mmCIF file of C-alpha atoms in Angstrom:
data_model
loop_
_atom_site.group_PDB
_atom_site.id
_atom_site.type_symbol
_atom_site.label_atom_id
_atom_site.label_comp_id
_atom_site.label_asym_id
_atom_site.label_seq_id
_atom_site.Cartn_x
_atom_site.Cartn_y
_atom_site.Cartn_z
ATOM 1 C CA MET A 1 5.727 10.126 -45.049
ATOM 2 C CA GLU A 2 2.477 8.734 -46.405
ATOM 3 C CA TYR A 3 2.718 5.736 -44.077
ATOM 4 C CA ALA A 4 3.163 7.964 -41.014
ATOM 5 C CA LEU A 5 0.242 10.161 -42.063
ATOM 6 C CA ALA A 6 -1.993 7.164 -42.740
ATOM 7 C CA ALA A 7 -1.067 5.522 -39.443
ATOM 8 C CA GLY A 8 -1.690 8.709 -37.465
ATOM 9 C CA LEU A 9 -5.095 9.384 -39.002
ATOM 10 C CA SER A 10 -6.123 5.745 -38.625
ATOM 11 C CA TYR A 11 -5.058 5.717 -34.981
ATOM 12 C CA LEU A 12 -7.191 8.805 -34.314
ATOM 13 C CA SER A 13 -10.142 7.145 -36.034
ATOM 14 C CA GLY A 14 -9.735 4.009 -33.945
ATOM 15 C CA SER A 15 -9.375 5.951 -30.715
ATOM 16 C CA VAL A 16 -12.853 7.530 -30.829
ATOM 17 C CA PRO A 17 -14.622 5.919 -27.796
ATOM 18 C CA TRP A 18 -18.075 5.454 -29.293
ATOM 19 C CA ALA A 19 -19.255 3.061 -26.576
ATOM 20 C CA LEU A 20 -18.282 5.491 -23.832
ATOM 21 C CA LEU A 21 -19.892 8.483 -25.559
ATOM 22 C CA ILE A 22 -23.155 6.766 -26.472
ATOM 23 C CA VAL A 23 -23.694 5.118 -23.077
ATOM 24 C CA ARG A 24 -23.102 8.468 -21.365
ATOM 25 C CA TRP A 25 -25.613 10.080 -23.727
ATOM 26 C CA VAL A 26 -28.274 7.374 -23.414
ATOM 27 C CA ALA A 27 -27.939 6.336 -19.747
ATOM 28 C CA GLY A 28 -26.029 9.238 -18.228
ATOM 29 C CA VAL A 29 -23.257 7.094 -16.749
ATOM 30 C CA ASP A 30 -19.592 6.409 -17.406
ATOM 31 C CA LEU A 31 -19.320 2.952 -19.011
ATOM 32 C CA ARG A 32 -15.978 2.447 -17.276
ATOM 33 C CA THR A 33 -17.715 2.490 -13.873
ATOM 34 C CA VAL A 34 -20.427 -0.099 -14.582
ATOM 35 C CA GLY A 35 -20.575 -3.740 -15.594
ATOM 36 C CA SER A 36 -17.108 -5.024 -16.405
ATOM 37 C CA GLY A 37 -15.744 -1.507 -16.847
ATOM 38 C CA ASN A 38 -14.670 -2.308 -20.416
ATOM 39 C CA PRO A 39 -15.472 0.568 -22.827
ATOM 40 C CA GLY A 40 -16.566 -1.745 -25.619
ATOM 41 C CA ALA A 41 -19.680 -2.876 -27.453
ATOM 42 C CA THR A 42 -20.346 -5.988 -25.327
ATOM 43 C CA ASN A 43 -20.378 -4.122 -22.024
ATOM 44 C CA ALA A 44 -22.410 -1.333 -23.622
ATOM 45 C CA ALA A 45 -24.993 -3.809 -24.943
ATOM 46 C CA ARG A 46 -25.621 -5.153 -21.480
ATOM 47 C CA VAL A 47 -25.931 -1.648 -20.082
ATOM 48 C CA VAL A 48 -28.160 0.083 -22.644
ATOM 49 C CA GLY A 49 -29.541 -2.899 -24.575
ATOM 50 C CA LYS A 50 -28.670 -5.008 -27.583
ATOM 51 C CA ARG A 51 -29.884 -2.522 -30.187
ATOM 52 C CA TRP A 52 -27.586 0.198 -28.930
ATOM 53 C CA GLY A 53 -24.871 -2.405 -28.577
ATOM 54 C CA ALA A 54 -25.275 -3.394 -32.234
ATOM 55 C CA PHE A 55 -25.095 0.266 -33.269
ATOM 56 C CA ILE A 56 -21.908 0.743 -31.247
ATOM 57 C CA LEU A 57 -20.474 -2.431 -32.786
ATOM 58 C CA LEU A 58 -21.130 -0.984 -36.240
ATOM 59 C CA LEU A 59 -19.463 2.324 -35.368
ATOM 60 C CA ASP A 60 -16.443 0.553 -33.894
ATOM 61 C CA ALA A 61 -16.163 -1.616 -37.007
ATOM 62 C CA LEU A 62 -16.294 1.458 -39.231
ATOM 63 C CA LYS A 63 -13.369 2.899 -37.266
ATOM 64 C CA GLY A 64 -11.268 0.173 -38.860
ATOM 65 C CA ALA A 65 -12.958 -0.279 -42.235
ATOM 66 C CA VAL A 66 -13.128 3.360 -43.324
ATOM 67 C CA PRO A 67 -9.423 4.214 -42.890
ATOM 68 C CA ALA A 68 -8.361 0.917 -44.485
ATOM 69 C CA LEU A 69 -10.532 1.564 -47.540
ATOM 70 C CA ILE A 70 -10.301 5.330 -48.013
ATOM 71 C CA LEU A 71 -6.862 6.507 -46.897
ATOM 72 C CA PRO A 72 -4.865 4.230 -49.250
ATOM 73 C CA ARG A 73 -6.930 5.502 -52.183
ATOM 74 C CA LEU A 74 -6.328 9.129 -51.196
ATOM 75 C CA LEU A 75 -2.603 8.687 -50.592
ATOM 76 C CA THR A 76 -1.690 6.326 -53.445
ATOM 77 C CA GLY A 77 -4.313 7.074 -56.074
ATOM 78 C CA GLU A 78 -5.069 3.355 -56.351
ATOM 79 C CA ALA A 79 -8.466 1.794 -55.748
ATOM 80 C CA LEU A 80 -9.273 -1.527 -54.117
ATOM 81 C CA THR A 81 -10.320 -2.927 -57.492
ATOM 82 C CA ASP A 82 -6.891 -2.068 -58.927
ATOM 83 C CA GLY A 83 -5.348 -4.584 -56.543
ATOM 84 C CA GLY A 84 -2.156 -2.568 -56.294
ATOM 85 C CA GLU A 85 0.665 -3.646 -54.011
ATOM 86 C CA ALA A 86 1.093 -0.151 -52.554
ATOM 87 C CA TRP A 87 -2.627 0.083 -51.796
ATOM 88 C CA ARG A 88 -2.662 -3.227 -49.960
ATOM 89 C CA ARG A 89 0.420 -2.464 -47.885
ATOM 90 C CA LEU A 90 -0.923 0.908 -46.826
ATOM 91 C CA ALA A 91 -4.346 -0.579 -46.062
ATOM 92 C CA VAL A 92 -2.750 -3.048 -43.639
ATOM 93 C CA VAL A 93 -0.907 -0.189 -41.918
ATOM 94 C CA CYS A 94 -4.179 1.737 -41.592
ATOM 95 C CA GLY A 95 -6.002 -1.280 -40.193
ATOM 96 C CA ALA A 96 -3.309 -2.023 -37.634
ATOM 97 C CA ALA A 97 -3.193 1.601 -36.478
ATOM 98 C CA ALA A 98 -6.983 1.720 -36.118
ATOM 99 C CA VAL A 99 -7.002 -1.408 -33.939
ATOM 100 C CA LEU A 100 -4.236 0.027 -31.755
ATOM 101 C CA GLY A 101 -6.215 3.248 -31.448
ATOM 102 C CA HIS A 102 -9.244 1.313 -30.210
ATOM 103 C CA VAL A 103 -7.243 -0.701 -27.686
ATOM 104 C CA PHE A 104 -4.932 2.116 -26.557
ATOM 105 C CA PRO A 105 -6.822 5.415 -27.076
ATOM 106 C CA VAL A 106 -4.925 8.526 -26.073
ATOM 107 C CA TRP A 107 -8.157 10.160 -24.850
ATOM 108 C CA LEU A 108 -8.702 7.425 -22.226
ATOM 109 C CA LYS A 109 -5.104 7.250 -20.994
ATOM 110 C CA PHE A 110 -4.478 4.291 -23.330
ATOM 111 C CA ARG A 111 -7.125 2.120 -21.620
ATOM 112 C CA GLY A 112 -9.580 1.161 -24.333
ATOM 113 C CA GLY A 113 -11.536 -1.807 -25.619
ATOM 114 C CA LYS A 114 -10.372 -5.230 -26.706
ATOM 115 C CA GLY A 115 -9.983 -4.654 -30.431
ATOM 116 C CA VAL A 116 -12.594 -7.110 -31.669
ATOM 117 C CA ALA A 117 -15.078 -4.758 -33.338
ATOM 118 C CA THR A 118 -12.448 -2.581 -35.008
ATOM 119 C CA GLY A 119 -10.591 -5.695 -36.141
ATOM 120 C CA LEU A 120 -13.885 -6.908 -37.606
ATOM 121 C CA GLY A 121 -14.078 -3.747 -39.692
ATOM 122 C CA VAL A 122 -10.536 -4.197 -40.976
ATOM 123 C CA ALA A 123 -11.297 -7.816 -41.862
ATOM 124 C CA ALA A 124 -14.392 -6.739 -43.790
ATOM 125 C CA ALA A 125 -12.334 -4.217 -45.742
ATOM 126 C CA LEU A 126 -9.308 -6.354 -46.559
ATOM 127 C CA HIS A 127 -10.154 -10.064 -46.610
ATOM 128 C CA TRP A 128 -13.788 -11.084 -46.915
ATOM 129 C CA PRO A 129 -13.118 -14.879 -46.969
ATOM 130 C CA GLY A 130 -11.394 -14.558 -43.604
ATOM 131 C CA LEU A 131 -14.263 -12.412 -42.372
ATOM 132 C CA LEU A 132 -16.791 -15.103 -43.295
ATOM 133 C CA VAL A 133 -14.774 -17.841 -41.581
ATOM 134 C CA GLY A 134 -14.301 -15.688 -38.487
ATOM 135 C CA ALA A 135 -17.983 -14.726 -38.349
ATOM 136 C CA ALA A 136 -19.077 -18.350 -38.702
ATOM 137 C CA SER A 137 -16.682 -19.362 -35.932
ATOM 138 C CA PHE A 138 -17.999 -16.603 -33.675
ATOM 139 C CA LEU A 139 -21.636 -17.570 -34.207
ATOM 140 C CA LEU A 140 -20.911 -21.260 -33.644
ATOM 141 C CA VAL A 141 -19.096 -20.657 -30.352
ATOM 142 C CA VAL A 142 -21.700 -18.168 -29.094
ATOM 143 C CA LYS A 143 -24.488 -20.582 -30.019
ATOM 144 C CA THR A 144 -22.889 -23.492 -28.170
ATOM 145 C CA THR A 145 -21.327 -21.728 -25.171
ATOM 146 C CA ARG A 146 -22.855 -18.210 -24.978
ATOM 147 C CA LEU A 147 -19.376 -16.966 -24.040
ATOM 148 C CA VAL A 148 -18.704 -13.819 -26.061
ATOM 149 C CA ALA A 149 -15.063 -13.528 -24.982
ATOM 150 C CA LEU A 150 -14.307 -17.082 -26.101
ATOM 151 C CA ALA A 151 -16.186 -16.607 -29.367
ATOM 152 C CA SER A 152 -14.351 -13.359 -30.124
ATOM 153 C CA THR A 153 -10.969 -14.958 -29.534
ATOM 154 C CA VAL A 154 -11.782 -18.017 -31.637
ATOM 155 C CA ALA A 155 -13.000 -15.744 -34.441
ATOM 156 C CA ALA A 156 -9.768 -13.730 -34.354
ATOM 157 C CA TRP A 157 -7.667 -16.877 -34.675
ATOM 158 C CA ALA A 158 -9.943 -18.262 -37.401
ATOM 159 C CA PHE A 159 -9.398 -15.067 -39.393
ATOM 160 C CA ALA A 160 -5.629 -15.258 -38.884
ATOM 161 C CA ILE A 161 -5.485 -18.910 -39.963
ATOM 162 C CA THR A 162 -7.588 -18.181 -43.045
ATOM 163 C CA CYS A 163 -5.239 -15.368 -44.086
ATOM 164 C CA GLY A 164 -2.259 -17.679 -43.594
ATOM 165 C CA VAL A 165 -3.821 -20.467 -45.638
ATOM 166 C CA ASP A 166 -4.614 -17.949 -48.370
ATOM 167 C CA CYS A 167 -0.947 -16.935 -48.529
ATOM 168 C CA LEU A 168 0.478 -20.455 -48.408
ATOM 169 C CA LEU A 169 -1.935 -22.528 -50.449
ATOM 170 C CA VAL A 170 -4.578 -20.560 -52.307
ATOM 171 C CA ARG A 171 -2.792 -17.579 -53.857
ATOM 172 C CA PRO A 172 0.887 -17.830 -52.915
ATOM 173 C CA ASP A 173 2.119 -15.720 -55.852
ATOM 174 C CA HIS A 174 -0.689 -13.150 -56.061
ATOM 175 C CA PHE A 175 0.574 -9.885 -54.492
ATOM 176 C CA ALA A 176 2.503 -12.068 -52.071
ATOM 177 C CA PRO A 177 4.268 -9.345 -50.018
ATOM 178 C CA ALA A 178 1.069 -7.427 -49.253
ATOM 179 C CA ARG A 179 -0.826 -10.615 -48.436
ATOM 180 C CA TRP A 180 1.911 -11.689 -46.065
ATOM 181 C CA HIS A 181 1.652 -8.289 -44.405
ATOM 182 C CA LEU A 182 -2.066 -8.918 -43.958
ATOM 183 C CA ALA A 183 -1.408 -12.391 -42.541
ATOM 184 C CA GLY A 184 1.104 -10.914 -40.100
ATOM 185 C CA PHE A 185 -1.400 -8.259 -39.046
ATOM 186 C CA ALA A 186 -4.068 -10.926 -38.515
ATOM 187 C CA LEU A 187 -1.710 -13.021 -36.384
ATOM 188 C CA LEU A 188 -0.635 -10.102 -34.188
ATOM 189 C CA THR A 189 -4.236 -8.952 -33.813
ATOM 190 C CA ALA A 190 -5.278 -12.442 -32.685
ATOM 191 C CA VAL A 191 -2.492 -12.418 -30.089
ATOM 192 C CA LEU A 192 -3.565 -8.953 -28.891
ATOM 193 C CA ILE A 193 -7.235 -9.931 -28.623
ATOM 194 C CA THR A 194 -6.301 -13.090 -26.717
ATOM 195 C CA ALA A 195 -4.197 -11.080 -24.276
ATOM 196 C CA ARG A 196 -6.967 -8.518 -23.779
ATOM 197 C CA HIS A 197 -9.363 -11.321 -22.801
ATOM 198 C CA ALA A 198 -7.012 -12.839 -20.201
ATOM 199 C CA GLY A 199 -9.299 -11.779 -17.357
ATOM 200 C CA ASN A 200 -12.283 -13.381 -19.059
ATOM 201 C CA PHE A 201 -10.414 -16.666 -19.470
ATOM 202 C CA ALA A 202 -9.457 -16.629 -15.798
ATOM 203 C CA ARG A 203 -13.129 -16.224 -14.873
ATOM 204 C CA MET A 204 -14.060 -19.051 -17.248
ATOM 205 C CA LEU A 205 -11.666 -21.378 -15.445
ATOM 206 C CA ARG A 206 -13.269 -20.405 -12.129
ATOM 207 C CA GLY A 207 -16.752 -20.841 -13.579
ATOM 208 C CA GLU A 208 -17.552 -17.175 -12.960
ATOM 209 C CA GLU A 209 -17.796 -15.786 -16.496
ATOM 210 C CA ASN A 210 -21.323 -14.617 -17.312
ATOM 211 C CA ARG A 211 -22.929 -15.975 -20.439
ATOM 212 C CA TRP A 212 -24.719 -13.957 -23.071
ATOM 213 C CA GLY A 213 -28.434 -13.818 -22.289
ATOM 214 C CA GLY A 214 -31.362 -14.140 -24.604
ATOM 215 C CA GLN A 215 -33.195 -10.877 -23.906
ATOM 216 C CA ASP A 216 -32.554 -7.144 -24.146
ATOM 217 C CA LEU A 217 -31.228 -5.682 -20.927
ATOM 218 C CA LYS A 218 -32.487 -2.338 -19.689
ATOM 219 C CA PRO A 219 -30.253 0.204 -17.944
ATOM 220 C CA ALA A 220 -32.119 -0.151 -14.646
ATOM 221 C CA ASP A 221 -31.509 -3.901 -14.711
ATOM 222 C CA SER A 222 -27.916 -3.967 -15.871
ATOM 223 C CA LEU A 223 -25.944 -1.081 -14.410
ATOM 224 C CA LYS A 224 -23.600 -1.928 -11.562
ATOM 225 C CA PRO A 225 -20.326 -0.488 -10.302
ATOM 226 C CA ALA A 226 -17.200 -1.812 -11.940
ATOM 227 C CA ALA A 227 -14.521 -3.367 -9.749
ATOM 228 C CA THR A 228 -12.361 -0.941 -7.795
ATOM 229 C CA PRO A 229 -9.120 -1.607 -5.911
ATOM 230 C CA GLY A 230 -9.944 -3.712 -2.878
ATOM 231 C CA SER A 231 -13.271 -4.950 -4.224
ATOM 232 C CA ALA A 232 -14.211 -8.191 -5.944
ATOM 233 C CA PRO A 233 -14.041 -8.060 -9.762
ATOM 234 C CA PRO A 234 -17.265 -8.393 -11.758
ATOM 235 C CA ALA A 235 -18.000 -11.832 -13.165
ATOM 236 C CA GLY A 236 -17.576 -10.949 -16.803
ATOM 237 C CA ASP A 237 -19.107 -8.323 -19.071
ATOM 238 C CA GLY A 238 -22.625 -7.374 -18.152
ATOM 239 C CA GLU A 239 -23.216 -8.997 -14.749
ATOM 240 C CA ALA A 240 -26.583 -7.780 -13.475
ATOM 241 C CA GLY A 241 -26.692 -4.840 -11.042
ATOM 242 C CA THR A 242 -28.648 -1.656 -10.412
ATOM 243 C CA ILE A 243 -28.355 1.931 -11.485
ATOM 244 C CA GLU A 244 -28.851 2.947 -7.874
ATOM 245 C CA ALA A 245 -25.726 1.021 -6.860
ATOM 246 C CA ALA A 246 -23.684 2.676 -9.575
ATOM 247 C CA ALA A 247 -24.874 6.101 -8.502
ATOM 248 C CA ALA A 248 -24.207 5.389 -4.833
ATOM 249 C CA ALA A 249 -20.640 4.386 -5.659
ATOM 250 C CA GLU A 250 -20.123 7.830 -7.197
ATOM 251 C CA GLY A 251 -21.737 9.636 -4.260
ATOM 252 C CA HIS A 252 -24.760 11.227 -5.918
ATOM 253 C CA ALA A 253 -28.373 10.545 -6.766
ATOM 254 C CA PRO A 254 -29.029 7.927 -9.422
ATOM 255 C CA PRO A 255 -29.275 9.444 -12.902
ATOM 256 C CA ALA A 256 -32.437 8.905 -14.876
ATOM 257 C CA PRO A 257 -31.907 7.156 -18.212
ATOM 258 C CA ARG A 258 -32.382 9.593 -21.052
ATOM 259 C CA SER A 259 -34.058 8.818 -24.324
ATOM 260 C CA PRO A 260 -32.206 10.178 -27.334
ATOM 261 C CA ARG A 261 -34.080 12.713 -29.386
#
C-alpha cells in the first residue's frame, strides 16, 4: 500500500508542467505552440530567456528530488542518514514515478517533457557521485558541441554507468538490493531519455539541430510556431522566430510579453 501511495503522489509531483505554466505567465503563449513545442526547460529558456529557463530547470528537478527524499521518510519512518533498505527501495520508486509524471503528465494528455531535469533531481537525492559524473559529462559535451540533446543523453548514460559500477565494484555488499534497484532505475531512465530525444538525433544526422547560443534570448526574438501536421518540423529546441508569427498561427493579435510582479 505504501508503495502505491508513494508512486501516486510522486507521479502527481512530476506531472506539474512548470515550464508550460511559467511561459504562459511570463510571455502569454502556450509553450507547446512555439519553438520545438516541447514543454521543457530547454525550450522555455529559448523562449523567455536563460534565467527563467534555469528557474524552470530547478523546479523540474525538485519535482523528482522532493518526493524521493521526503515521502520515504514519512512512510517508513527512516531518514536518509539511517541508510535503511526500505527507505532506499521506496526512494527509487518515488524517483521513477516522478520521472514518468514529467514525461507522461495526465494534465497534458500524457505528452510531457523529456525527463532530464526531473531525473537530475532524483540523481541529486539518491546518488551524488553519479550526479557529479553526469553533470561533468553534460558540461563537457555542451562545451564542445553546444548540443543540449546530446549532452543530456550522454549525462543520463554516465549516471547509469556510475550507478552500475558502484554496485559491481565499489560497494557490492552495501545495501545491495536497493542499490541494484537504483542502477536499474538509472538504466531505464537513460533508455527513456534517449528515446525521447530521437527527433533531435535525426536532426543532428541531417545537420539541422540548432546549437545552444551564448546570449539570453528575448521572447520577441525566439517565439515561433511549433510544427503542425503538414508543415516542416522546427530545427531543434529554440530555433529563432517571432512572436507575431506565433500569434498569427493562432489567429489573433500578438500578445505582449508580461513582466511578473
